[in-house]
Structure formats: structure tokens, C-alpha cells
mmCIF file of C-alpha atoms and ligand atoms in Angstrom:
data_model
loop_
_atom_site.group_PDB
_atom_site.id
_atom_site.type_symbol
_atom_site.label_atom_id
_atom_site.label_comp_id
_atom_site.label_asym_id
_atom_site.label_seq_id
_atom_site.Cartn_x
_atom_site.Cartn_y
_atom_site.Cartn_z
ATOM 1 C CA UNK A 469 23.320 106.739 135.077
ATOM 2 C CA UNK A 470 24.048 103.100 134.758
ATOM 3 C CA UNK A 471 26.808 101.389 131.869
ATOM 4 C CA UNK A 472 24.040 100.106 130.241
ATOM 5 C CA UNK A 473 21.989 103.285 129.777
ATOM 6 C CA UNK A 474 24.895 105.199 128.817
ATOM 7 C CA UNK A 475 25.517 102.778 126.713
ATOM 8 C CA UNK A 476 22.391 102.749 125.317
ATOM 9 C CA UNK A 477 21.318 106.661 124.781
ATOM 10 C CA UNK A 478 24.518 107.677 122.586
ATOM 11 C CA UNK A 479 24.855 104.728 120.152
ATOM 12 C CA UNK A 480 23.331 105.958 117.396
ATOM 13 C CA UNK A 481 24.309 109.762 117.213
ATOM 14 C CA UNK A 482 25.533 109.972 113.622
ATOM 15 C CA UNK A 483 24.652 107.026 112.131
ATOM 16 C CA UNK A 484 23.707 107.474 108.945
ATOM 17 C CA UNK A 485 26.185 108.685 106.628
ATOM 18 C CA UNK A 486 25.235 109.292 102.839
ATOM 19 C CA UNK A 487 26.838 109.755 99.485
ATOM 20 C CA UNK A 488 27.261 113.492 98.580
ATOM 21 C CA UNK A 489 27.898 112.733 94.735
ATOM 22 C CA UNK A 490 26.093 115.065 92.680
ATOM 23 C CA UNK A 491 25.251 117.907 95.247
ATOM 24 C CA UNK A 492 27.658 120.231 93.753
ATOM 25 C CA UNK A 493 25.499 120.627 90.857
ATOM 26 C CA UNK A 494 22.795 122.750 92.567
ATOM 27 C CA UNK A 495 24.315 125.976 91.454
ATOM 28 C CA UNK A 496 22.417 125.477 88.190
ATOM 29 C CA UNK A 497 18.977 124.216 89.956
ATOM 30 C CA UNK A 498 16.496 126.425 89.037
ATOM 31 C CA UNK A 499 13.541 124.794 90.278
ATOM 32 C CA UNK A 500 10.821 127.365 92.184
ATOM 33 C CA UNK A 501 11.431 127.821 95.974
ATOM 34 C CA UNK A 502 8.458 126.302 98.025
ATOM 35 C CA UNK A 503 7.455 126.894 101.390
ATOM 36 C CA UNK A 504 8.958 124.083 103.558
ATOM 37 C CA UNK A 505 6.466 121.680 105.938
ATOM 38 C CA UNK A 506 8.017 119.189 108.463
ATOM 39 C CA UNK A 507 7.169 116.352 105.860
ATOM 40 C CA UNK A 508 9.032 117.618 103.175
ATOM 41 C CA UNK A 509 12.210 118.564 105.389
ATOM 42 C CA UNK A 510 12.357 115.039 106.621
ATOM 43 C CA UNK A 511 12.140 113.741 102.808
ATOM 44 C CA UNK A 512 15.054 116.995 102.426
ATOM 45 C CA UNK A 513 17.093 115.618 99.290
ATOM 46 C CA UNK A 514 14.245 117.270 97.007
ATOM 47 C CA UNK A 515 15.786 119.903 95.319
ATOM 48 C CA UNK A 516 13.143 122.042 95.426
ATOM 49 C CA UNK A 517 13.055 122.605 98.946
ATOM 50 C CA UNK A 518 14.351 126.035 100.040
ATOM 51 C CA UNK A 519 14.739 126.843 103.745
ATOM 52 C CA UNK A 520 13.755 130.435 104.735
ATOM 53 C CA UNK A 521 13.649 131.505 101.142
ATOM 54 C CA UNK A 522 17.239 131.278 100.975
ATOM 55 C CA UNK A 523 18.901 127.448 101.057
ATOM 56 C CA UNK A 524 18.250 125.158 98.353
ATOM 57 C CA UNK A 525 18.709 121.551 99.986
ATOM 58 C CA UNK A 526 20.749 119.155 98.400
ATOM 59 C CA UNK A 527 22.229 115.720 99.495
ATOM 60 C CA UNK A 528 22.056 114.727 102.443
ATOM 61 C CA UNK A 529 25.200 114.251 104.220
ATOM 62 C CA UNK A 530 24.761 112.492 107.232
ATOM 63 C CA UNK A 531 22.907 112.739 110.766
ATOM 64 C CA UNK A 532 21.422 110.486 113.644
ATOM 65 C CA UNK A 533 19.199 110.443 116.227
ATOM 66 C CA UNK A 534 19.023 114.175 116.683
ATOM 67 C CA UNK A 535 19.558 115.680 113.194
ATOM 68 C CA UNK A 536 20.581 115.453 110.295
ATOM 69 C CA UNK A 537 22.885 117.365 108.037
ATOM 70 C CA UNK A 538 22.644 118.158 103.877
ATOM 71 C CA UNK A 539 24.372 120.033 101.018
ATOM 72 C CA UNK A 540 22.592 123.529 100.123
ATOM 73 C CA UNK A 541 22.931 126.158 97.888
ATOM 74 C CA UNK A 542 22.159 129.882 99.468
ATOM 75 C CA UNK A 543 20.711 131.885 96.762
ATOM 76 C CA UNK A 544 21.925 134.805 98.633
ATOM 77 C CA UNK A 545 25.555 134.494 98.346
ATOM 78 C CA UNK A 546 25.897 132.054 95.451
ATOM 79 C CA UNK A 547 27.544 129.511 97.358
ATOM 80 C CA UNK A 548 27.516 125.788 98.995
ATOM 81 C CA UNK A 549 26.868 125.767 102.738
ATOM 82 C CA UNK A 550 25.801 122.792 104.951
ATOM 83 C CA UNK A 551 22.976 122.688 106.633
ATOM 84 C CA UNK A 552 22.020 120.753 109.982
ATOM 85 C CA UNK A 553 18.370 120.385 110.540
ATOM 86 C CA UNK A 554 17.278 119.179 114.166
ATOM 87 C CA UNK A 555 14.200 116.243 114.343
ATOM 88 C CA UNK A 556 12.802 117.436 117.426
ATOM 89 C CA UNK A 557 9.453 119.745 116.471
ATOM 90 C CA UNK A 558 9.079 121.119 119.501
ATOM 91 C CA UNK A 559 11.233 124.620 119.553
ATOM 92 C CA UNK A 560 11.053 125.450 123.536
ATOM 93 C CA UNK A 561 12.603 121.909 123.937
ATOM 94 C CA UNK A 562 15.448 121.574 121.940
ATOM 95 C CA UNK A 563 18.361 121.122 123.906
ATOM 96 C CA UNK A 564 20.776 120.049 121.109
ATOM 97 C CA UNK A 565 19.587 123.063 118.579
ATOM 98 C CA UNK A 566 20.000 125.319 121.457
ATOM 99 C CA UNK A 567 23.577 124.111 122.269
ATOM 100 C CA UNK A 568 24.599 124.532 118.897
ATOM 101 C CA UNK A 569 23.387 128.042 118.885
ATOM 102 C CA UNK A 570 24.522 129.172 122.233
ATOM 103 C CA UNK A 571 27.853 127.629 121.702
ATOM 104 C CA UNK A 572 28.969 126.640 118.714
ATOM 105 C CA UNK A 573 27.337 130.101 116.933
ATOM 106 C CA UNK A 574 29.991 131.837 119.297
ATOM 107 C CA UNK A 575 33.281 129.840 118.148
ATOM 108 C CA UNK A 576 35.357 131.648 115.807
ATOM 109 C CA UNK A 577 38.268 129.568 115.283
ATOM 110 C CA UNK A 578 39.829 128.228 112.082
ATOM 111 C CA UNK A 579 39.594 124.530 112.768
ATOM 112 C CA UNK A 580 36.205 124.922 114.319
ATOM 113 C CA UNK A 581 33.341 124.513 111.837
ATOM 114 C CA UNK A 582 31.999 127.977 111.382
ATOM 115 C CA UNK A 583 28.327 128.591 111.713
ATOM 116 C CA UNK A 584 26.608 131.152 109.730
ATOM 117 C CA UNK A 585 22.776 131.529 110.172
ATOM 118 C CA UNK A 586 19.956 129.950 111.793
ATOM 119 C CA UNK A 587 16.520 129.275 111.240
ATOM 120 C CA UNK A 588 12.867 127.261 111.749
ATOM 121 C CA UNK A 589 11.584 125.373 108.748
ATOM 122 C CA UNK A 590 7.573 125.822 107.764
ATOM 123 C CA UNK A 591 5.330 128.782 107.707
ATOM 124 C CA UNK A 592 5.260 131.058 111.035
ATOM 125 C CA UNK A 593 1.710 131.685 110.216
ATOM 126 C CA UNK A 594 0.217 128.633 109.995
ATOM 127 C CA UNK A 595 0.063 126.693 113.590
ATOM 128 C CA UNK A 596 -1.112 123.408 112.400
ATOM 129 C CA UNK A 597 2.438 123.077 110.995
ATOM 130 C CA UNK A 598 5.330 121.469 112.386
ATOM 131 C CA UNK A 599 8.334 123.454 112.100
ATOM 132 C CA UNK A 600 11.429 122.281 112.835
ATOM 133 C CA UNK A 601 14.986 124.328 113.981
ATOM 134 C CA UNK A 602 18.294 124.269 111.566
ATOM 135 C CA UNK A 603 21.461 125.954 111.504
ATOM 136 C CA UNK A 604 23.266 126.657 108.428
ATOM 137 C CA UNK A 605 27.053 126.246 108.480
ATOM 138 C CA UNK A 606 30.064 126.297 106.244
ATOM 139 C CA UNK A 607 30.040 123.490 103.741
ATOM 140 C CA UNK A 608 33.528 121.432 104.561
ATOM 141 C CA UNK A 609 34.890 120.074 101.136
ATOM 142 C CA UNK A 610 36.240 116.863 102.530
ATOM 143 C CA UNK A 611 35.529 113.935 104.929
ATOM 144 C CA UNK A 612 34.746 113.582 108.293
ATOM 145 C CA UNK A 613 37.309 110.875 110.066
ATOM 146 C CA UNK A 614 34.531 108.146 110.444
ATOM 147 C CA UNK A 615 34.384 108.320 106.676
ATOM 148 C CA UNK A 616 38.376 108.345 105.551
ATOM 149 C CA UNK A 617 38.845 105.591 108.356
ATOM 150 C CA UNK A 618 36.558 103.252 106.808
ATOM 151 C CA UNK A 619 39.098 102.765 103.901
ATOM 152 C CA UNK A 620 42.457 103.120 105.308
ATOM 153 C CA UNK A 621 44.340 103.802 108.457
ATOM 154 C CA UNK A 622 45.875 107.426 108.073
ATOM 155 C CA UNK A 623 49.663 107.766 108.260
ATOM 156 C CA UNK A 624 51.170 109.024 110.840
ATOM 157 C CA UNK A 625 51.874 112.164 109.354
ATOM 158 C CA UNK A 626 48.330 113.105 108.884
ATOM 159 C CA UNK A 627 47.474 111.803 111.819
ATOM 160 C CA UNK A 628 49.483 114.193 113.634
ATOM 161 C CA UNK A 629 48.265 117.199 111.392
ATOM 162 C CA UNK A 630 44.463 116.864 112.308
ATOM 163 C CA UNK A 631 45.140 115.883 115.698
ATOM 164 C CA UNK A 632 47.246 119.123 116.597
ATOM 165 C CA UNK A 633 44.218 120.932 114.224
ATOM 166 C CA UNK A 634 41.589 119.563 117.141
ATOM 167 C CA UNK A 635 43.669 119.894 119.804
ATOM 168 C CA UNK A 636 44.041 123.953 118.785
ATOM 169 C CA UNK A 637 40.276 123.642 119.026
ATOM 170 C CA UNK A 638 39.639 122.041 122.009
ATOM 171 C CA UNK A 639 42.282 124.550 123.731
ATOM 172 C CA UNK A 640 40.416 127.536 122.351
ATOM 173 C CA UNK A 641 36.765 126.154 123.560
ATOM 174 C CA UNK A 642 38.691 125.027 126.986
ATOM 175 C CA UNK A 643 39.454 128.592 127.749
ATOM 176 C CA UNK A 644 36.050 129.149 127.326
ATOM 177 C CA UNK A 645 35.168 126.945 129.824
ATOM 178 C CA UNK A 646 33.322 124.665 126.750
ATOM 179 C CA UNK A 647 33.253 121.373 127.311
ATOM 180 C CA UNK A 648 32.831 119.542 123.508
ATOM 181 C CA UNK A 649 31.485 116.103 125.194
ATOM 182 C CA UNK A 650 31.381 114.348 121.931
ATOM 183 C CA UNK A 651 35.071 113.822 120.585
ATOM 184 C CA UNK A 652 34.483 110.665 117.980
ATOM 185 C CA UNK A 653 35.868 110.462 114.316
ATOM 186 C CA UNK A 654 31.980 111.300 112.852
ATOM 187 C CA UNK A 655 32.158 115.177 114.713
ATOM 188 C CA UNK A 656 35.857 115.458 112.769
ATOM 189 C CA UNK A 657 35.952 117.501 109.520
ATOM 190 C CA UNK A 658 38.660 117.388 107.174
ATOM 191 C CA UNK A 659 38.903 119.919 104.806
ATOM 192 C CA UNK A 660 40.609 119.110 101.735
ATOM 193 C CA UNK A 661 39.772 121.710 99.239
ATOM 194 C CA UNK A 662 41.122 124.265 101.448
ATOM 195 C CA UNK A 663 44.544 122.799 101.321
ATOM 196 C CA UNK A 664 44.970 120.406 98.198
ATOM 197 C CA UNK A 665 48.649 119.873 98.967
ATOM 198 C CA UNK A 666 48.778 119.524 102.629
ATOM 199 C CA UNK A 667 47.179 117.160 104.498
ATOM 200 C CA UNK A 668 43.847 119.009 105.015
ATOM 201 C CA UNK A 669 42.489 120.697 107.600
ATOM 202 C CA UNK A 670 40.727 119.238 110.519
ATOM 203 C CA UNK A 671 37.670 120.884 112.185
ATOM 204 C CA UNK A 672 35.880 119.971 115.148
ATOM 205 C CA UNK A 673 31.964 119.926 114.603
ATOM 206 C CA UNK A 674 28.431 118.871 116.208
ATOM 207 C CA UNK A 675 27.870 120.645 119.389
ATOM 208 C CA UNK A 676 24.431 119.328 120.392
ATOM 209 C CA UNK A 677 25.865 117.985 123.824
ATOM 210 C CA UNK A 678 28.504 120.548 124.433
ATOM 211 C CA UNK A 679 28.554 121.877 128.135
ATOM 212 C CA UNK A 680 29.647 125.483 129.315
ATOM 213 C CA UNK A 681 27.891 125.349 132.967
ATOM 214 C CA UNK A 682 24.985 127.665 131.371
ATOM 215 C CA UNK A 683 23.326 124.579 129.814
ATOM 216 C CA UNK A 684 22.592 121.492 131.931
ATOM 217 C CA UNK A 685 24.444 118.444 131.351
ATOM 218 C CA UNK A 686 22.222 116.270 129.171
ATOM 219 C CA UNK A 687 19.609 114.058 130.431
ATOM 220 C CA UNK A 688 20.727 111.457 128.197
ATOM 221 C CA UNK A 689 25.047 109.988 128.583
ATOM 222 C CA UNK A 690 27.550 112.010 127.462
ATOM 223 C CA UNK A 691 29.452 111.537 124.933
ATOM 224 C CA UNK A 692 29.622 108.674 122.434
ATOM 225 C CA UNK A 693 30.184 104.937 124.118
ATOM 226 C CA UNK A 694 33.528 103.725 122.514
ATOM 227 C CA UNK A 695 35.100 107.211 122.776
ATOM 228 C CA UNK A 696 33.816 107.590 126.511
ATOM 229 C CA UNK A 697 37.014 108.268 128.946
ATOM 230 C CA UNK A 698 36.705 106.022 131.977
ATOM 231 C CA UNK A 699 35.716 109.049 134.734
ATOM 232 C CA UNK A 700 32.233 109.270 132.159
ATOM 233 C CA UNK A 701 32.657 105.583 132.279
ATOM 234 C CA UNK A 702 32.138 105.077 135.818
ATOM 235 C CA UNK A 703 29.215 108.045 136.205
ATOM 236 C CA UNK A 704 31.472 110.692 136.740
ATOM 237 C CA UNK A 705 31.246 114.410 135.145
ATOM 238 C CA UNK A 706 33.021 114.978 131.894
ATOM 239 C CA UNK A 707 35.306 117.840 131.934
ATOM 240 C CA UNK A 708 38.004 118.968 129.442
ATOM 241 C CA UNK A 709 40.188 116.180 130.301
ATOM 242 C CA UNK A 710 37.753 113.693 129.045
ATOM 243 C CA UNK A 711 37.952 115.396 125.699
ATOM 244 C CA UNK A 712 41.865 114.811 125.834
ATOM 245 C CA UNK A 713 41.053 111.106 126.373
ATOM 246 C CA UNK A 714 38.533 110.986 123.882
ATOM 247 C CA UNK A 715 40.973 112.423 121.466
ATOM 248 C CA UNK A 716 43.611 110.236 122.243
ATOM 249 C CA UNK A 717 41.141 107.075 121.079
ATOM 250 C CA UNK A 718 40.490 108.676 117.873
ATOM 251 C CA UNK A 719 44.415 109.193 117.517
ATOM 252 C CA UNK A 720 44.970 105.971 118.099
ATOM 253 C CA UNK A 721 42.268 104.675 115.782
ATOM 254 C CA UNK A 722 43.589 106.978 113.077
ATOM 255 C CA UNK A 723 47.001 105.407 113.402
ATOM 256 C CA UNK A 724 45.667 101.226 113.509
ATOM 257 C CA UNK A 725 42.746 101.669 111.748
ATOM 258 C CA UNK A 726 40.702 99.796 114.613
ATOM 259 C CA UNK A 727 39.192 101.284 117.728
ATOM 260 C CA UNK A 728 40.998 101.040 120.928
ATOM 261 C CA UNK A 729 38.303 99.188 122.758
ATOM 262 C CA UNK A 730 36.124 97.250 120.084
ATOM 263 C CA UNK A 731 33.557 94.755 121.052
ATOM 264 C CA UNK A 732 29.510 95.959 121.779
ATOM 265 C CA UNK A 733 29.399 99.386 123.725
ATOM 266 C CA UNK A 734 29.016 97.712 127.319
ATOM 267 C CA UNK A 735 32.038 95.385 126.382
ATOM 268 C CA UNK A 736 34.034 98.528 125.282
ATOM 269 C CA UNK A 737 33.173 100.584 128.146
ATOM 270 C CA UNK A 738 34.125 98.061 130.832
ATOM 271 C CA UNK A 739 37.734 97.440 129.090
ATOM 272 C CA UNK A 740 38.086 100.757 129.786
ATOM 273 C CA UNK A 741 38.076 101.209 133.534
ATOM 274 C CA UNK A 742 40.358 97.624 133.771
ATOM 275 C CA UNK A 743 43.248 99.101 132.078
ATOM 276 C CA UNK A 744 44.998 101.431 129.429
ATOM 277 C CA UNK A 745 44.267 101.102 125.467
ATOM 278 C CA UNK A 746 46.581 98.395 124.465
ATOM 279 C CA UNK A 747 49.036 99.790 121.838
ATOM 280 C CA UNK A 748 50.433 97.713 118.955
ATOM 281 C CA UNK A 749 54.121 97.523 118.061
ATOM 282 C CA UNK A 750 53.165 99.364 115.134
ATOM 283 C CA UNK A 751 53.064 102.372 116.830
ATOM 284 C CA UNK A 752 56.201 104.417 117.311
ATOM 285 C CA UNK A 753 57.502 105.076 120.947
ATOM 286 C CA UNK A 754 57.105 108.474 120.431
ATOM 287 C CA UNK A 755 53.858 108.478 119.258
ATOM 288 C CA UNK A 756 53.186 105.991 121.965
ATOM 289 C CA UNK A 757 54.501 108.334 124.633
ATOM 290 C CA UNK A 758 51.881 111.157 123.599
ATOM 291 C CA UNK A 759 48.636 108.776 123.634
ATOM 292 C CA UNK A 760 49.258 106.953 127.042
ATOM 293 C CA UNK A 761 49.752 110.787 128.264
ATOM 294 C CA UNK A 762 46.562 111.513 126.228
ATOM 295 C CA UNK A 763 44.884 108.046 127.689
ATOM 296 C CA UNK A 764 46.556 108.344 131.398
ATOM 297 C CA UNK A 765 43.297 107.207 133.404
ATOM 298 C CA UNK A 766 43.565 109.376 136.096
ATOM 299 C CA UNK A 767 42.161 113.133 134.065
ATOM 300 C CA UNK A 768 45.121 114.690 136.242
ATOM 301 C CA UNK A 769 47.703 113.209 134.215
ATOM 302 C CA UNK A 770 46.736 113.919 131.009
ATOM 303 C CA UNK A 771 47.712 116.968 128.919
ATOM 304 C CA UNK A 772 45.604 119.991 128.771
ATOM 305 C CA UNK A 773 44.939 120.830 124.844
ATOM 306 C CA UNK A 774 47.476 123.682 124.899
ATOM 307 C CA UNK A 775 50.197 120.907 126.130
ATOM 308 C CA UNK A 776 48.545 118.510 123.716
ATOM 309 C CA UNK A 777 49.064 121.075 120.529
ATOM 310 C CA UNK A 778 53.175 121.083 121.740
ATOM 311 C CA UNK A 779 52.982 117.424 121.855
ATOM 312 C CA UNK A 780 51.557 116.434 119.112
ATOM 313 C CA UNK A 781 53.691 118.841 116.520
ATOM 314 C CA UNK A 782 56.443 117.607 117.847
ATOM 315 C CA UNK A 783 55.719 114.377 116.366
ATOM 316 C CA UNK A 784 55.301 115.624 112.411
ATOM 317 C CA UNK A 785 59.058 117.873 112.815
HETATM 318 N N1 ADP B 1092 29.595 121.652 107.926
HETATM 319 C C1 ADP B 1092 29.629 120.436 107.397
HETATM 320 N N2 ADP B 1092 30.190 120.231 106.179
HETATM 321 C C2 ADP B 1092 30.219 118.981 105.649
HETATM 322 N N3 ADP B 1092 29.719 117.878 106.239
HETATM 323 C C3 ADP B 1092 29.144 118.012 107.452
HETATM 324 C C4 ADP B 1092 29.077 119.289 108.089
HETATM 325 N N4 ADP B 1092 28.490 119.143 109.298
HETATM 326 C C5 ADP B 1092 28.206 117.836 109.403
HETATM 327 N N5 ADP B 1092 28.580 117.154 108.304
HETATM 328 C C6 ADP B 1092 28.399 115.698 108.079
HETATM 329 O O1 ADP B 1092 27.198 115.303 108.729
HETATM 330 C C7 ADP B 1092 27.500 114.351 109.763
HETATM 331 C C8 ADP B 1092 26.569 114.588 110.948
HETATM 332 O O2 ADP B 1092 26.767 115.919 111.459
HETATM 333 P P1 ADP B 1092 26.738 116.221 113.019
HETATM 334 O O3 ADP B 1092 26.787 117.687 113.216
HETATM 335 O O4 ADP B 1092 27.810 115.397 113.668
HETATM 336 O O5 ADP B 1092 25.293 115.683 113.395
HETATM 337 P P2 ADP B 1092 24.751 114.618 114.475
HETATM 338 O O6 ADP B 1092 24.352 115.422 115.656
HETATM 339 O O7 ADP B 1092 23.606 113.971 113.792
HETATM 340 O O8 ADP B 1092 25.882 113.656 114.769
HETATM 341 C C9 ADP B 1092 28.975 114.518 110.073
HETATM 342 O O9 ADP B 1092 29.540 113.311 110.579
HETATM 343 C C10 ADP B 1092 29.519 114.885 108.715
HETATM 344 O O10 ADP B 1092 29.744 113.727 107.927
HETATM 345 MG MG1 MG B 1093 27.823 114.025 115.224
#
């Protein structure tokens, strides 16, 4: 796959990114459930849409290309969940859906976004219908990085909290022989309502191009263009060390509060392969130390994400 069509494919995964204000007030909703069509999914901020008899949708949180993600209340349990619902109609050829089921359903891990159920949207019975897939998955009280970047850098402090969080993650999916694929601020949770005097909790999510040799690599790139390590850069396979470089980007963006190689996606993706991020002053040596590790271009000399989670608490002691 050329620059250009790499490029191209991944730019708008997660683009739109919504105000949640308000959701929280769906506990008290007590409009009649309805059975869901594709039309009134895609138009899914109407309260009175309930998925599978059981989630009342709310805001909308984000999504892109693929899917996108709301608020919902399941009437089951009496609580908040999230809820990802995929575009694609047609069920046999879902790829992401299917990744984030085969893969993601399987993660247990605390700073993994947990997912809870599945579903399909519409009535079974009636084949004129579209229907579309969703999974339903903890609601994160917070942020994702994309989001609490947009106002300020984060310290250094936090930075190295929610870094050694994903780290922990990507060395518990690495043993799995997971791939994540996607490592970019957007696919970062931070949960703050879990730990109001801490920093808050990091969690990796969004699966949908994850790669654990059962699924084929996607048709489309891998991986989001500005977060791309150089290997995935020049056509090669992406493989746990490109998630290490990814990460080391989003570090390194968390820290400046700009993105290590700005510019269009082609522009970005070329700087890449001519040299290292360039690191400003700002940065302390020995946070410096642990993102040219993280950034080495050659995958061999970067961390794994075990060596990564030693690294990086070193930094907040
Ligand atoms: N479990 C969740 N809790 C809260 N917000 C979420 C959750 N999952 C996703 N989001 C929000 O929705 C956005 C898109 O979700 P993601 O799974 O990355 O979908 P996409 O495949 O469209 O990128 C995220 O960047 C985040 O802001
Ligand atoms: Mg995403």
C-alpha cells in the first residue's frame, strides 16, 4: 500500500467528537422503548431509542468512519454504559465489529475498556430492515486524550500515570499475541470518576483494527497516519513494537501539547522515515531518554511494554 493510500484510508477514524452534557440525566427518562430501524440508530441521540429492549441511547459521544459511540442507560442494571454502534449494515462483513468482539470481548484488564454485551439493532423478523451490529461497553466517566489535549498540555506527572496505565495494557494484549494497531490520543480513556484524587485512570479502547493472526490484517492502512511508526510507514507489517512507537508520539504530544510530526498526513508520514521526533528543551532528559527508546526507528530497539511499564514509573518516583 502506497503513503498516499495509507494516508488516505485512516484519516478520519474518530472524527467526530460530541458534547456529552446532559446524558447523565437518562436515569429518569421514561419515555416507551421502541423497536430500533437503521434510520433511527443513525439519528441515535433520541431518547427513546432502546437497543435490544435493554439500552436507552443517549448522547452521542463520538465515532468516525466506522462507528460511532453514545451514552445509554441499561434498564436492566440501572446504570450508564457506552455503547458503540458499527455503520456497516451488512453483518457477514464487518470486520471492525468482529474485531471488537473476538478481541476486545476477551480482554479483562483494568486499564482496558471492559466490554459487556453485544447486539444487532432492528427487528430479526422483518428482512426489509437494515440492522446494524453494536457492542455495549463500560461507560468511562472522563475524557479520552484527544479531548483533554485540546485544552492543555498534561504535566508530566500525569503524563507518566496514563502512559504506564497503557503500557500495562499493551503488555497484557502483547502476551496475547494482540496487536492494538491504532495507538492515537482518541482510542485513550481517562477515567476520572474512578479516581477523583489521582490523576485518573487511563484505558486503552477501539479495537476495530486490532490483529491477533486469526483476523487478517485490514484491507485498508493500519493504524492512524500521524501516529504511524516508520516500519507501517514504509509498507511494512505492524507488530507490537509499532504500538511502543505509537505510544511514544502520544507521550510526547501529551507532554508539548503538539504532535511530533504535524503538517498534512503525507507530510507527517515522510518526516518520519528521515529522522527521530525532534524533542524540545522542554522536555526533561529523563523523560527524553524513555521516548527516543520508545521512538528508536529500528522496532528492535525499542522497549517491549513490560520494559516500557519499568520505564515509565520510574519517571513519576
Ligand atoms: N466506553 C466508552 N466510554 C466513554 N467514551 C467512549 C467509550 N468508548 C468510546 N468513547 C468515545 O467515543 C470515541 C470513539 O470511540 P472509538 O471506539 O474510538 O470509535 P471509532 O472506531 O469510531 O474511533 C472515543 O474517542 C471516545 O471519545
Ligand atoms: Mg477510535
Amino acid at each position: 500500500m502506497t503513503l498516499l493510500e495509507r494516508a488516505a484510508v485512516r484519516a478520519d477514524r474518530g472524527a467526530v467528537c460530541t458534547d456529552r452534557a446532559g446524558a447523565r440525566d437518562m436515569a429518569t427518562a421514561t419515555a416507551a422503548a421502541t423497536t430500533v430501524t437503521a434510520a433511527s440508530v443513525s439519528n441515535a441521540s433520541q431518547p427513546h431509542v432502546v437497543l435490544g429492549g435493554r439500552y436507552r441511547l443517549g448522547a452521542q459521544l463520538g465515532g468516525g468512519s466506522e462507528a460511532y459511540v453514545n451514552e445509554a442507560w441499561d434498564l436492566a442494571t440501572a446504570r450508564a454504559v457506552a455503547v458503540k454502534i458499527f455503520r456497516s449494515t451488512d453483518s457477514a462483513d464487518n470486520a471492525p465489529f468482529q474485531r471488537e468482539l473476538d478481541i476486545h470481548g476477551r480482554l479483562r484488564h483494568k486499564n482496558i475498556v471492559k466490554v459487556l454485551d453485544s447486539g444487532e439493532t432492528g427487528d430479526a423478523g422483518d428482512h426489509h430492515q437494515e440492522s446494524r451490529d453494536y457492542v455495549v461497553m463500560e461507560l468511562v466517566g472522563g475524557k479520552d486524550l484527544r479531548g483533554i489535549m485540546q485544552h492543555n498540555p498534561a504535566s508530566p506527572e500525569q503524563t507518566a500515570a496514563w502512559m504506564t496505565d497503557i503500557a500495562r495494557a499493551l503488555a497484557h494484549i502483547h502476551r496475547r499475541g494482540i496487536v492494538h494497531n491504532d495507538i492515537k490520543p482518541g482510542n485513550i480513556l481517562v477515567d476520572f470518576d474512578s479516581d477523583p484524587h489521582g490523576p485518573g485512570i487511563a484505558k486503552l479502547a477501539d479495537f476495530g483494527i486490532a490483529l491477533n493472526g486469526r483476523h487478517a490484517a485490514p484491507n485498508s492502512s493500519s493504524g492512524t497516519p500521524h501516529y504511524l511508526s516508520p516500519e507501517e510507514v514504509c509498507g511494512g507489517a505492524s507488530t507490537t513494537a509499532s504500538d511502543i512507537y505509537s505510544l511514544g508520539l502520544v507521550a510526547l504530544e501529551c507532554l508539548t501539547g503538539t504532535k511530533a510530526f504535524p503538517g498534512t498526513p503525507l507530510e507527517s508520514m515522510v518526516a518520519r522515515t528521515l529522522g527521530e521526533p525532534r524533542l524540545p528543551g522542554t522536555v526533561r532528559r529523563r523523560w527524553s531518554m524513555v521516548l527516543h527508546a520508545m521512538t528508536d526507528p529500528r522496532p528492535a530497539g525499542r522497549p517491549s511494554a513490560s520494559q516500557a511499564v519499568g520505564m515509565l514509573r520510574r519517571l513519576s518516583w
